[in-house]
Amino acid sequence: MLNLTKLSKSFRGTKVLDNIDFSIGAGEVVGLIGRSGAGKSTLARIVVGLETPETGSIRLDTQEITPGKGDARRRIQYLWQDPIQTLSPYLSAAGAVLETLHGFDIGRPQTRRARAQDLLASLGIVAQIAARKPHELSGGQCQRVALARALAAEPDVLILDEPLSALDVTSQLGVIDLLRRVHAKRSLSMLIVSHDIAPLRLLASRIAVLDGGQIVEDLPLPRFFATARHPLSRAYISTMKVQSDAA
Amino acid sequence: MVTGLEVKSLSVLSGRGEPLLDRVSFNLAQGERIGLIGASGSGKSLTAGALCGLLRPPLSARAMALRFYGNDMQALTPRAWRALRGTTIFQIFQSPGTALNPARKVGAQLVEAAVTARGCPVRDVADALKRVALDPEVARKFPYQISGGMKQRVLIAMALLLRPRLLIADEPTTGLDVLTEHEVLETLATMLDATGAALLFISHDLRAVRRVATRTLVMEAGQIVEDTAISALSTSRHSGARALANAVETLEGRC
C-alpha cells in the first residue's frame, strides 16, 4: 500500500533518517517505536508532506506521490500527538468534521451535517458534545474528534503520531478500543508512532524499531516479543516486566 | 513500624473558602514507598505542596495533625521549613529544569548542596553521578545542555548526597519516553535503597507508580478514596481504582 524507498533526512548536520526502506501493506497496522529524537515523527511527517526528505521516494499503491499534494492529501491522513492543539479553537467538533467533508467535497452538501454527526456518534461523540469547541472537551474526546475528522476524508492510510501519550491509562484503553473497531470496520492501513510498546501490543500486527537513523528491527508482533534481538527491542520488551513483582 | 509522616484530616481551602483538599489522612512509615495517584485536578500536587509548606495565599492549609517523626509541622516557622526542605524532605518535580539554576554548572550545584547541607566531601559528587548512571562529565555541563531524563537523575543524585528521610516525587517521569522513564525509576530505587528514605510518588500513571511503590492512595476530587496495596487494587471497592488497575492489566498483561 505505502512504500518508502531510500528516505533520508538530516537536521543541523545530524542524520535522523539514513537511507530508510519501509513499507506498510494494505490493511496492516504497523507500530514504529524508538527513543525521543530517533526520527519517528520525522518519518511520519514526511509521509504526509509536513517535512521534505533530502533523498528518497514514496509510493502509494504503485504510483509515486508528492506527500500532502493531490489525492495523496486525502488518502493519507495524520493524527497529531496533542489532540487539543490539532483542532481549531473556533470550530465545534461537528464543524471540524464538516470542514473536512467540504474541503474534500465528500458526500452531497445537504447530507454532510448528518454524515458528520453519524461519524462522530460512531466514535462516541453524541450530538450534545459535538456542538462543543475543543476547550470544552476532555483530551480523550478531542482525540476522538480528531480521529473523526481524519476518517471523514475516507483515507486509505492513517498515520498516528503518539496518539495515546497525552492520555491517562483508562482513556488510552478507550482510544485503543476505538482504533481496533475502526480498523476492523474499514481495513485501513495504519502507522502508529509510539515511544511505548504496551499499547502497540494491543494494536499493531507488526513492530519496527527506529534507532540511529535506521530500522534496526522489523518483525510481526508475536515474533517481535519472542525473537527480537536488537538491544533496544529487548529494552522495550523489558519495560513490560514489573520490578515490584519480583521484589 | 516507625511512623515517619502522619497526616490527619488535612484540608486545603481556596481564597473563597472552598475545600480543594478535603480531610486527607494517611500515614507513611519509615522507608515505606507509596504512590499517590489520581486524575489531573484531583489534589495530588496540592497534597505535596501542603506537606512541603509550599502553599501560598490565597490557599490555606489546616490539619488535625501533620507530624514528621513526631514533630508538629504546622508549628514550623518559615525559617524552620527552609531548613527542613532539601535536607530532610526532598522534592522532585515534573519539570526538573525549574529546580536547577540555569546559570550554574551541574557539578557546582551538586557540590553546593553537598557541602552546605551535610559537609560531604566533594569527591562524593562524582560518586553520586555514577550511582545514578550518569557520566561524571555531566558535572561540567549547564542544565540546558542535558536532557530532561538526565536532569531528573541529577536531582536524584542530589538526593543521594543530601540523604533525606522523605522523598516527594511529583510526576517525575511525565513527558519522558518509556525507556528514559524506566531508567529514572531504576535510579530512584537505587537512591531509596542507599538512603533508606521513604517515598511519596505522585503520578497519574499507575504503570509508573507500581514500578517503585508497593502501596497506593487513590485521589478523586480532593479526597482519598482508596488506600491499599497495589496488588489489591483490582479488587478495590472503589470503581475508579478498579478501573485503573484493570486498564494497566489490559495494557501490560497483568497487575
Short mmCIF file of C-alpha atoms in Angstrom, two decimals:
data_model
loop_
_atom_site.label_atom_id
_atom_site.label_comp_id
_atom_site.label_asym_id
_atom_site.label_seq_id
_atom_site.Cartn_x
_atom_site.Cartn_y
_atom_site.Cartn_z
CA MET A 1 0.00 0.00 0.00
CA LEU A 2 2.63 2.55 1.14
CA ASN A 3 6.28 2.16 0.20
CA LEU A 4 9.12 4.40 1.34
CA THR A 5 12.38 3.96 -0.55
CA LYS A 6 15.83 5.24 0.44
CA LEU A 7 14.45 8.02 2.61
CA SER A 8 16.99 10.37 4.24
CA LYS A 9 16.63 13.47 6.38
CA SER A 10 19.10 15.49 8.47
CA PHE A 11 18.67 18.26 11.00
CA ARG A 12 21.63 20.58 11.67
CA GLY A 13 24.07 18.04 10.27
CA THR A 14 22.68 15.08 12.22
CA LYS A 15 21.24 12.33 10.06
CA VAL A 16 17.87 11.44 11.58
CA LEU A 17 16.77 9.10 8.78
CA ASP A 18 19.52 7.34 6.86
CA ASN A 19 18.51 5.71 3.57
CA ILE A 20 15.45 4.00 5.03
CA ASP A 21 13.34 1.45 3.15
CA PHE A 22 10.00 0.84 4.82
CA SER A 23 6.56 -0.34 3.75
CA ILE A 24 3.05 -0.77 5.11
CA GLY A 25 0.77 -3.36 3.49
CA ALA A 26 -2.93 -2.90 2.72
CA GLY A 27 -4.90 -3.17 5.97
CA GLU A 28 -1.72 -3.62 8.00
CA VAL A 29 -1.23 -1.89 11.39
CA VAL A 30 2.45 -1.15 11.95
CA GLY A 31 3.88 0.19 15.20
CA LEU A 32 7.01 2.35 14.86
CA ILE A 33 8.89 2.62 18.13
CA GLY A 34 12.06 4.44 19.19
CA ARG A 35 13.54 6.84 21.72
CA SER A 36 12.78 10.56 21.81
CA GLY A 37 14.59 12.20 18.90
CA ALA A 38 15.04 8.92 16.99
CA GLY A 39 13.23 10.32 13.95
CA LYS A 40 9.86 8.52 14.30
CA SER A 41 7.79 11.67 14.00
CA THR A 42 10.02 12.97 11.20
CA LEU A 43 9.29 9.81 9.19
CA ALA A 44 5.55 10.20 9.84
CA ARG A 45 5.63 13.91 8.94
CA ILE A 46 7.47 13.18 5.67
CA VAL A 47 4.71 10.75 4.66
CA VAL A 48 2.07 13.49 4.98
CA GLY A 49 4.20 16.26 3.47
CA LEU A 50 4.95 18.19 6.67
CA GLU A 51 8.70 17.59 6.19
CA THR A 52 10.63 17.26 2.94
CA PRO A 53 13.12 14.39 2.67
CA GLU A 54 16.61 15.00 1.27
CA THR A 55 16.52 11.79 -0.73
CA GLY A 56 14.06 9.02 -1.43
CA SER A 57 10.63 8.42 -2.87
CA ILE A 58 7.19 7.47 -1.60
CA ARG A 59 4.71 5.26 -3.46
CA LEU A 60 1.04 4.85 -2.66
CA ASP A 61 -0.13 1.62 -4.29
CA THR A 62 2.17 1.61 -7.31
CA GLN A 63 2.21 5.32 -8.00
CA GLU A 64 4.89 7.71 -6.82
CA ILE A 65 3.31 10.58 -4.87
CA THR A 66 4.19 14.03 -3.58
CA PRO A 67 3.05 13.82 0.05
CA GLY A 68 0.44 16.40 1.02
CA LYS A 69 -0.45 17.11 -2.60
CA GLY A 70 -3.24 15.95 -4.92
CA ASP A 71 -5.26 12.90 -3.91
CA ALA A 72 -2.48 11.79 -1.51
CA ARG A 73 -3.55 14.66 0.75
CA ARG A 74 -6.92 12.97 1.22
CA ARG A 75 -5.80 9.33 1.07
CA ILE A 76 -3.16 9.68 3.80
CA GLN A 77 -4.48 11.28 6.98
CA TYR A 78 -2.44 12.28 10.03
CA LEU A 79 -3.45 12.31 13.68
CA TRP A 80 -1.32 14.67 15.76
CA GLN A 81 0.21 13.95 19.15
CA ASP A 82 -1.62 16.71 21.02
CA PRO A 83 -5.34 16.20 20.46
CA ILE A 84 -6.30 19.67 21.70
CA GLN A 85 -3.85 21.68 19.61
CA THR A 86 -4.75 19.74 16.49
CA LEU A 87 -8.30 21.16 16.44
CA SER A 88 -9.27 24.71 15.53
CA PRO A 89 -10.36 26.59 18.67
CA TYR A 90 -13.05 28.36 16.59
CA LEU A 91 -14.83 25.23 15.33
CA SER A 92 -17.13 22.86 17.18
CA ALA A 93 -16.43 19.12 16.95
CA ALA A 94 -19.12 18.81 14.26
CA GLY A 95 -17.73 21.88 12.47
CA ALA A 96 -14.25 20.32 12.33
CA VAL A 97 -15.60 17.18 10.65
CA LEU A 98 -17.83 19.23 8.31
CA GLU A 99 -14.82 21.29 7.22
CA THR A 100 -13.07 18.12 6.07
CA LEU A 101 -16.17 16.90 4.19
CA HIS A 102 -16.48 20.28 2.46
CA GLY A 103 -12.75 20.53 1.79
CA PHE A 104 -12.55 17.19 0.03
CA ASP A 105 -16.06 17.50 -1.48
CA ILE A 106 -17.23 14.25 0.09
CA GLY A 107 -20.95 13.40 0.00
CA ARG A 108 -23.82 15.63 -1.10
CA PRO A 109 -23.72 19.11 0.54
CA GLN A 110 -27.20 18.75 2.09
CA THR A 111 -26.32 15.43 3.77
CA ARG A 112 -22.90 16.41 5.12
CA ARG A 113 -24.10 17.67 8.50
CA ALA A 114 -25.90 14.39 9.20
CA ARG A 115 -22.88 12.49 7.91
CA ALA A 116 -20.59 14.37 10.31
CA GLN A 117 -22.95 13.71 13.24
CA ASP A 118 -23.14 10.00 12.36
CA LEU A 119 -19.37 9.69 12.13
CA LEU A 120 -18.86 11.44 15.48
CA ALA A 121 -21.61 9.33 17.09
CA SER A 122 -19.91 6.14 15.85
CA LEU A 123 -16.83 7.26 17.80
CA GLY A 124 -18.82 8.02 20.95
CA ILE A 125 -19.28 11.79 20.45
CA VAL A 126 -23.02 12.37 20.81
CA ALA A 127 -24.76 15.43 19.29
CA GLN A 128 -24.67 17.42 22.53
CA ILE A 129 -20.86 17.02 22.78
CA ALA A 130 -20.40 17.51 19.02
CA ALA A 131 -21.65 21.10 19.46
CA ARG A 132 -18.77 21.90 21.83
CA LYS A 133 -15.45 23.53 20.98
CA PRO A 134 -12.08 21.92 21.86
CA HIS A 135 -11.59 23.79 25.14
CA GLU A 136 -14.89 22.33 26.38
CA LEU A 137 -13.78 18.75 25.65
CA SER A 138 -11.50 16.33 27.53
CA GLY A 139 -8.24 15.11 25.97
CA GLY A 140 -9.85 11.76 25.12
CA GLN A 141 -12.84 13.46 23.49
CA CYS A 142 -10.55 15.73 21.43
CA GLN A 143 -8.66 12.65 20.26
CA ARG A 144 -11.97 11.10 19.10
CA VAL A 145 -12.96 14.28 17.26
CA ALA A 146 -9.54 14.42 15.56
CA LEU A 147 -9.99 10.77 14.55
CA ALA A 148 -13.49 11.51 13.18
CA ARG A 149 -12.08 14.43 11.20
CA ALA A 150 -9.36 12.19 9.72
CA LEU A 151 -11.83 9.38 8.89
CA ALA A 152 -14.21 11.88 7.24
CA ALA A 153 -11.65 12.16 4.43
CA GLU A 154 -12.15 8.41 3.76
CA PRO A 155 -8.41 7.74 3.82
CA ASP A 156 -6.57 4.56 2.87
CA VAL A 157 -3.71 5.19 5.28
CA LEU A 158 -3.89 6.68 8.77
CA ILE A 159 -0.69 7.98 10.38
CA LEU A 160 -0.99 8.34 14.16
CA ASP A 161 1.81 10.21 15.94
CA GLU A 162 1.85 9.25 19.65
CA PRO A 163 -1.97 9.15 19.79
CA LEU A 164 -2.00 7.95 23.40
CA SER A 165 0.88 9.66 25.15
CA ALA A 166 -1.19 12.65 26.38
CA LEU A 167 -3.90 10.40 27.88
CA ASP A 168 -4.22 8.58 31.21
CA VAL A 169 -4.36 4.76 31.18
CA THR A 170 -8.15 4.47 31.19
CA SER A 171 -8.51 6.99 28.32
CA GLN A 172 -5.70 5.17 26.49
CA LEU A 173 -7.67 1.94 26.61
CA GLY A 174 -10.76 3.73 25.27
CA VAL A 175 -8.82 5.07 22.26
CA ILE A 176 -7.15 1.69 21.67
CA ASP A 177 -10.56 0.00 21.60
CA LEU A 178 -11.81 2.68 19.21
CA LEU A 179 -8.86 2.26 16.83
CA ARG A 180 -9.34 -1.51 16.82
CA ARG A 181 -13.01 -1.07 15.89
CA VAL A 182 -12.18 1.48 13.18
CA HIS A 183 -9.58 -0.84 11.73
CA ALA A 184 -11.92 -3.84 11.78
CA LYS A 185 -14.66 -1.86 10.03
CA ARG A 186 -12.60 -0.01 7.42
CA SER A 187 -9.49 -2.18 6.93
CA LEU A 188 -7.31 0.93 6.94
CA SER A 189 -3.54 0.74 6.80
CA MET A 190 -2.16 2.36 9.94
CA LEU A 191 1.25 3.56 11.07
CA ILE A 192 1.30 4.17 14.82
CA VAL A 193 4.31 6.10 16.12
CA SER A 194 4.93 5.44 19.81
CA HIS A 195 7.62 5.63 22.49
CA ASP A 196 5.77 2.96 24.48
CA ILE A 197 5.44 -0.66 23.47
CA ALA A 198 2.46 -1.55 25.71
CA PRO A 199 -0.30 -0.05 23.52
CA LEU A 200 1.34 -1.42 20.37
CA ARG A 201 0.98 -4.93 21.79
CA LEU A 202 -2.79 -4.41 21.64
CA LEU A 203 -2.92 -2.60 18.30
CA ALA A 204 -0.15 -3.50 15.89
CA SER A 205 0.32 -6.55 13.69
CA ARG A 206 3.97 -5.61 13.13
CA ILE A 207 6.55 -3.63 15.11
CA ALA A 208 9.51 -1.72 13.66
CA VAL A 209 12.23 -0.15 15.81
CA LEU A 210 13.98 3.04 14.68
CA ASP A 211 17.44 3.83 16.08
CA GLY A 212 20.38 5.84 14.77
CA GLY A 213 18.50 6.69 11.58
CA GLN A 214 17.91 3.02 10.71
CA ILE A 215 15.13 0.49 11.10
CA VAL A 216 17.03 -1.92 13.37
CA GLU A 217 14.22 -4.47 13.85
CA ASP A 218 11.03 -5.12 11.88
CA LEU A 219 9.01 -8.19 12.88
CA PRO A 220 5.41 -9.40 13.10
CA LEU A 221 4.04 -8.85 16.61
CA PRO A 222 4.27 -12.38 18.09
CA ARG A 223 7.77 -12.88 16.67
CA PHE A 224 8.87 -9.49 17.97
CA PHE A 225 8.18 -10.45 21.58
CA ALA A 226 9.63 -13.95 21.12
CA THR A 227 12.69 -13.39 18.95
CA ALA A 228 13.64 -9.68 18.73
CA ARG A 229 17.42 -9.44 19.13
CA HIS A 230 18.38 -5.78 18.95
CA PRO A 231 19.28 -4.41 22.42
CA LEU A 232 16.76 -1.57 22.02
CA SER A 233 13.98 -4.04 21.16
CA ARG A 234 14.90 -6.12 24.22
CA ALA A 235 14.90 -2.97 26.37
CA TYR A 236 11.37 -2.15 25.23
CA ILE A 237 10.20 -5.69 25.93
CA SER A 238 11.77 -5.49 29.40
CA THR A 239 9.66 -2.41 30.23
CA MET A 240 6.64 -4.72 30.23
CA LYS A 241 8.11 -6.58 33.21
CA VAL A 242 7.34 -5.06 36.58
CA GLN A 243 10.23 -4.94 39.02
CA SER A 244 7.98 -4.77 42.07
CA ASP A 245 6.57 -8.17 41.09
CA ALA A 246 9.97 -9.67 41.70
CA ALA A 247 10.58 -7.73 44.89
CA MET B 1 6.87 0.02 62.29
CA VAL B 2 8.04 3.61 62.91
CA THR B 3 5.63 6.25 61.59
CA GLY B 4 7.58 8.81 59.61
CA LEU B 5 4.82 11.04 58.31
CA GLU B 6 1.42 11.37 59.95
CA VAL B 7 -1.25 13.28 58.05
CA LYS B 8 -4.60 13.58 59.80
CA SER B 9 -7.56 15.39 58.26
CA LEU B 10 -5.54 17.73 56.05
CA SER B 11 -7.69 20.26 54.18
CA VAL B 12 -6.66 22.98 51.77
CA LEU B 13 -9.05 25.84 51.15
CA SER B 14 -9.21 28.27 48.23
CA GLY B 15 -9.35 32.02 48.79
CA ARG B 16 -13.15 31.78 48.74
CA GLY B 17 -13.13 29.08 51.40
CA GLU B 18 -13.91 26.18 49.04
CA PRO B 19 -12.24 22.89 50.06
CA LEU B 20 -9.73 21.86 47.39
CA LEU B 21 -8.37 19.07 49.62
CA ASP B 22 -10.95 17.53 51.90
CA ARG B 23 -9.79 15.86 55.14
CA VAL B 24 -6.96 13.83 53.66
CA SER B 25 -5.47 11.31 56.12
CA PHE B 26 -2.68 8.78 55.76
CA ASN B 27 0.48 7.56 57.47
CA LEU B 28 3.81 6.84 55.85
CA ALA B 29 6.16 4.51 57.70
CA GLN B 30 9.93 4.93 57.82
CA GLY B 31 11.33 3.72 54.49
CA GLU B 32 7.89 2.93 53.05
CA ARG B 33 7.22 3.64 49.36
CA ILE B 34 3.72 4.72 48.45
CA GLY B 35 2.11 6.06 45.31
CA LEU B 36 -0.48 8.84 45.21
CA ILE B 37 -2.50 8.51 42.01
CA GLY B 38 -5.44 10.36 40.54
CA ALA B 39 -6.58 12.34 37.53
CA SER B 40 -5.48 15.91 36.81
CA GLY B 41 -7.03 18.30 39.33
CA SER B 42 -7.74 15.62 41.94
CA GLY B 43 -5.47 17.30 44.51
CA LYS B 44 -2.24 15.28 44.30
CA SER B 45 0.15 18.20 43.87
CA LEU B 46 -1.75 20.30 46.43
CA THR B 47 -1.10 17.49 48.92
CA ALA B 48 2.61 17.62 48.08
CA GLY B 49 2.63 21.42 48.39
CA ALA B 50 0.95 21.27 51.79
CA LEU B 51 3.40 18.61 53.02
CA CYS B 52 6.35 20.77 52.00
CA GLY B 53 4.95 24.02 53.37
CA LEU B 54 4.90 25.48 49.86
CA LEU B 55 1.30 26.71 49.67
CA ARG B 56 0.89 30.48 49.48
CA PRO B 57 -2.14 32.76 49.98
CA PRO B 58 -4.92 32.75 48.91
CA LEU B 59 -4.56 28.99 49.52
CA SER B 60 -4.58 27.91 53.15
CA ALA B 61 -3.95 24.51 54.74
CA ARG B 62 -5.15 23.15 58.06
CA ALA B 63 -4.95 19.71 59.63
CA MET B 64 -5.82 17.94 62.87
CA ALA B 65 -2.27 16.60 62.81
CA LEU B 66 0.69 16.98 60.49
CA ARG B 67 3.72 15.33 62.07
CA PHE B 68 7.08 14.22 60.75
CA TYR B 69 8.80 11.76 63.09
CA GLY B 70 6.66 13.20 65.90
CA ASN B 71 7.46 16.88 65.18
CA ASP B 72 4.49 19.16 64.56
CA MET B 73 4.99 20.54 61.03
CA GLN B 74 2.21 23.10 61.48
CA ALA B 75 4.22 24.84 64.20
CA LEU B 76 7.28 25.36 61.98
CA THR B 77 8.39 28.90 61.17
CA PRO B 78 9.27 29.73 57.53
CA ARG B 79 12.95 29.57 58.55
CA ALA B 80 12.47 26.11 60.08
CA TRP B 81 10.67 24.98 56.91
CA ARG B 82 13.62 26.12 54.78
CA ALA B 83 15.99 24.13 56.99
CA LEU B 84 13.78 21.04 56.63
CA ARG B 85 13.27 21.16 52.85
CA GLY B 86 16.03 19.57 50.85
CA THR B 87 17.92 18.01 53.72
CA THR B 88 15.06 16.15 55.42
CA ILE B 89 12.19 16.30 52.96
CA PHE B 90 13.40 16.37 49.35
CA GLN B 91 11.06 17.09 46.47
CA ILE B 92 11.48 16.24 42.79
CA PHE B 93 9.14 17.97 40.36
CA GLN B 94 7.82 17.20 36.89
CA SER B 95 10.00 19.93 35.39
CA PRO B 96 13.48 19.29 36.79
CA GLY B 97 14.79 22.35 34.94
CA THR B 98 12.93 24.60 37.35
CA ALA B 99 14.76 23.06 40.32
CA LEU B 100 18.23 23.65 38.85
CA ASN B 101 19.95 27.02 38.50
CA PRO B 102 20.24 27.60 34.72
CA ALA B 103 23.34 29.78 35.12
CA ARG B 104 25.48 27.29 37.09
CA LYS B 105 27.07 24.05 36.03
CA VAL B 106 25.54 20.83 37.36
CA GLY B 107 28.66 19.89 39.34
CA ALA B 108 28.79 23.24 41.16
CA GLN B 109 25.16 22.87 42.18
CA LEU B 110 25.76 19.35 43.50
CA VAL B 111 28.86 20.47 45.42
CA GLU B 112 26.94 23.38 46.94
CA ALA B 113 24.14 21.06 48.04
CA ALA B 114 26.55 18.52 49.48
CA VAL B 115 28.80 20.93 51.34
CA THR B 116 26.19 23.30 52.74
CA ALA B 117 23.80 20.61 53.85
CA ARG B 118 25.91 17.79 55.15
CA GLY B 119 29.52 18.70 54.70
CA CYS B 120 30.01 15.80 52.27
CA PRO B 121 33.44 15.60 50.66
CA VAL B 122 33.43 16.96 47.10
CA ARG B 123 34.58 13.57 45.74
CA ASP B 124 31.15 12.22 46.65
CA VAL B 125 29.64 14.27 43.82
CA ALA B 126 31.29 12.15 41.11
CA ASP B 127 30.28 9.01 43.00
CA ALA B 128 26.65 10.18 43.24
CA LEU B 129 26.57 10.86 39.49
CA LYS B 130 27.92 7.37 38.81
CA ARG B 131 25.32 5.80 41.07
CA VAL B 132 22.51 7.39 39.05
CA ALA B 133 24.15 6.09 35.85
CA LEU B 134 25.40 9.50 34.68
CA ASP B 135 28.84 10.16 33.26
CA PRO B 136 30.81 12.30 35.77
CA GLU B 137 31.42 14.63 32.78
CA VAL B 138 27.82 15.78 33.25
CA ALA B 139 29.14 17.81 36.20
CA ARG B 140 30.82 20.16 33.68
CA LYS B 141 27.59 20.88 31.82
CA PHE B 142 24.91 23.51 32.30
CA PRO B 143 21.33 22.26 32.80
CA TYR B 144 20.32 23.36 29.28
CA GLN B 145 22.99 21.04 27.82
CA ILE B 146 21.42 17.85 29.22
CA SER B 147 18.11 16.09 28.54
CA GLY B 148 15.04 16.04 30.80
CA GLY B 149 15.75 12.48 31.94
CA MET B 150 19.34 13.43 32.81
CA LYS B 151 18.15 16.46 34.80
CA GLN B 152 15.85 14.19 36.83
CA ARG B 153 18.82 11.92 37.54
CA VAL B 154 20.90 14.94 38.61
CA LEU B 155 18.19 15.72 41.17
CA ILE B 156 18.18 12.10 42.32
CA ALA B 157 21.99 12.37 42.68
CA MET B 158 21.40 15.49 44.80
CA ALA B 159 19.02 13.47 46.98
CA LEU B 160 21.74 10.81 47.32
CA LEU B 161 24.10 13.46 48.68
CA LEU B 162 21.54 15.06 50.99
CA ARG B 163 20.18 11.72 52.27
CA PRO B 164 16.65 12.97 53.09
CA ARG B 165 14.26 10.91 55.23
CA LEU B 166 11.37 11.51 52.82
CA LEU B 167 11.40 11.97 49.06
CA ILE B 168 8.31 13.51 47.46
CA ALA B 169 8.41 12.91 43.69
CA ASP B 170 5.67 14.83 41.88
CA GLU B 171 5.09 13.41 38.36
CA PRO B 172 8.87 12.95 37.92
CA THR B 173 8.58 10.89 34.73
CA THR B 174 5.68 12.59 32.96
CA GLY B 175 6.76 13.63 29.48
CA LEU B 176 9.70 11.20 29.34
CA ASP B 177 9.78 8.34 26.84
CA VAL B 178 9.17 4.91 28.35
CA LEU B 179 12.84 3.81 28.32
CA THR B 180 14.03 7.04 29.96
CA GLU B 181 11.19 6.70 32.48
CA HIS B 182 12.41 3.19 33.24
CA GLU B 183 15.98 4.42 33.78
CA VAL B 184 14.86 7.29 36.04
CA LEU B 185 12.73 4.94 38.15
CA GLU B 186 15.62 2.48 38.47
CA THR B 187 17.95 5.22 39.73
CA LEU B 188 15.21 6.39 42.09
CA ALA B 189 15.01 2.89 43.57
CA THR B 190 18.83 2.82 43.88
CA MET B 191 18.73 6.12 45.76
CA LEU B 192 15.99 4.88 48.11
CA ASP B 193 17.91 1.64 48.78
CA ALA B 194 21.06 3.63 49.57
CA THR B 195 19.46 6.20 51.86
CA GLY B 196 16.53 4.30 53.39
CA ALA B 197 14.31 7.30 52.62
CA ALA B 198 10.54 6.93 52.45
CA LEU B 199 8.85 7.79 49.15
CA LEU B 200 5.63 9.56 48.25
CA PHE B 201 5.40 9.10 44.47
CA ILE B 202 2.75 11.30 42.86
CA SER B 203 1.55 10.38 39.39
CA HIS B 204 -1.48 9.99 37.15
CA ASP B 205 0.22 6.88 35.73
CA LEU B 206 -0.30 3.68 37.70
CA ARG B 207 2.18 1.91 35.43
CA ALA B 208 4.97 4.15 36.74
CA VAL B 209 3.72 4.04 40.34
CA ARG B 210 3.75 0.27 40.57
CA ARG B 211 7.39 0.17 39.49
CA VAL B 212 8.52 1.96 42.64
CA ALA B 213 5.74 1.65 45.23
CA THR B 214 4.01 -1.20 46.99
CA ARG B 215 1.04 0.71 48.41
CA THR B 216 -1.12 3.32 46.75
CA LEU B 217 -3.52 6.08 47.69
CA VAL B 218 -6.13 6.95 45.06
CA MET B 219 -7.36 10.57 44.99
CA GLU B 220 -10.56 11.86 43.48
CA ALA B 221 -11.97 15.41 43.81
CA GLY B 222 -9.71 16.31 46.73
CA GLN B 223 -10.36 13.15 48.74
CA ILE B 224 -8.53 9.88 49.23
CA VAL B 225 -10.97 7.25 48.02
CA GLU B 226 -8.72 4.20 48.35
CA ASP B 227 -5.65 3.23 50.39
CA THR B 228 -4.44 -0.26 49.57
CA ALA B 229 -1.61 -2.48 48.42
CA ILE B 230 -1.13 -2.11 44.65
CA SER B 231 -1.58 -5.85 44.27
CA ALA B 232 -5.08 -5.48 45.80
CA LEU B 233 -6.17 -2.55 43.64
CA SER B 234 -8.02 -4.74 41.14
CA THR B 235 -10.36 -5.92 43.91
CA SER B 236 -10.92 -2.45 45.38
CA ARG B 237 -14.45 -1.46 46.42
CA HIS B 238 -13.93 1.83 44.58
CA SER B 239 -14.87 1.55 40.92
CA GLY B 240 -12.36 4.21 39.76
CA ALA B 241 -9.48 2.39 41.49
CA ARG B 242 -10.56 -0.94 39.96
CA ALA B 243 -10.80 0.69 36.50
CA LEU B 244 -7.21 1.94 36.84
CA ALA B 245 -5.91 -1.50 37.81
CA ASN B 246 -7.86 -3.19 35.03
CA ALA B 247 -6.60 -0.69 32.44
CA VAL B 248 -2.98 -1.40 33.42
CA GLU B 249 -3.64 -5.15 33.43
CA THR B 250 -5.02 -4.93 29.89
CA LEU B 251 -2.17 -2.70 28.69
CA GLU B 252 0.65 -4.72 30.22
CA GLY B 253 -0.98 -8.09 30.54
CA ARG B 254 -1.08 -8.24 34.36
CA CYS B 255 -1.16 -6.14 37.50
#
